[in-house]
XYZ file of C-alpha atoms in Angstrom:
49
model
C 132.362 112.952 85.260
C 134.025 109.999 83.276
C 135.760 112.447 80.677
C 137.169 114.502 83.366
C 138.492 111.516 85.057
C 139.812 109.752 82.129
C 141.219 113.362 80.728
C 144.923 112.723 82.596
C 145.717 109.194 81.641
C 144.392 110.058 77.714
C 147.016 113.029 77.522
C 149.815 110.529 79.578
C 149.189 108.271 76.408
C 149.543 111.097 73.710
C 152.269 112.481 75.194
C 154.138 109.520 75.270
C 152.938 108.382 72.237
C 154.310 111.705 70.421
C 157.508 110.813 72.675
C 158.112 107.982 70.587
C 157.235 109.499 67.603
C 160.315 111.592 68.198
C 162.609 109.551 68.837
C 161.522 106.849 65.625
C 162.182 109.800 63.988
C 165.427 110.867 65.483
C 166.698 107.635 64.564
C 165.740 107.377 60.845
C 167.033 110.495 59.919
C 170.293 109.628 61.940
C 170.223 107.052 58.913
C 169.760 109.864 56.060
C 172.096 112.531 57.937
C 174.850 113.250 59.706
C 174.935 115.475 62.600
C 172.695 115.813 65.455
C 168.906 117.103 65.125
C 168.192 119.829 66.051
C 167.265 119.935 70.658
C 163.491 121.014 70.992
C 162.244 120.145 74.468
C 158.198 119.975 74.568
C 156.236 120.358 77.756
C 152.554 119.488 78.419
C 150.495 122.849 79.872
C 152.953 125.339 78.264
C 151.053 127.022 76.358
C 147.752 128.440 77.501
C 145.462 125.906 75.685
């Protein structure tokens, strides 16, 4: 099945792609605040979907 194959390297390519939202967004609002934001780690498969 071509969706089940393809499945893996689609979610590799969200995942990073919501990787690098984060940090674009760490970075602007570096420019609008001080301090650090706040440390939220996100894994794929945690949560029962």
């Amino acid at each position: 099945m071509l969706i089940g194959a393809a499945a893996p390297r689609l979610f590799d390519e969200v995942f990073e792609q919501v990787k690098s939202g984060v940090r674009a967004w760490r970075e602007n609002r570096r420019s609008v605040e001080r301090g650090e934001p706040p440390e939220v780690e996100v894994e794929p498969g945690g949560d029962g979907r």
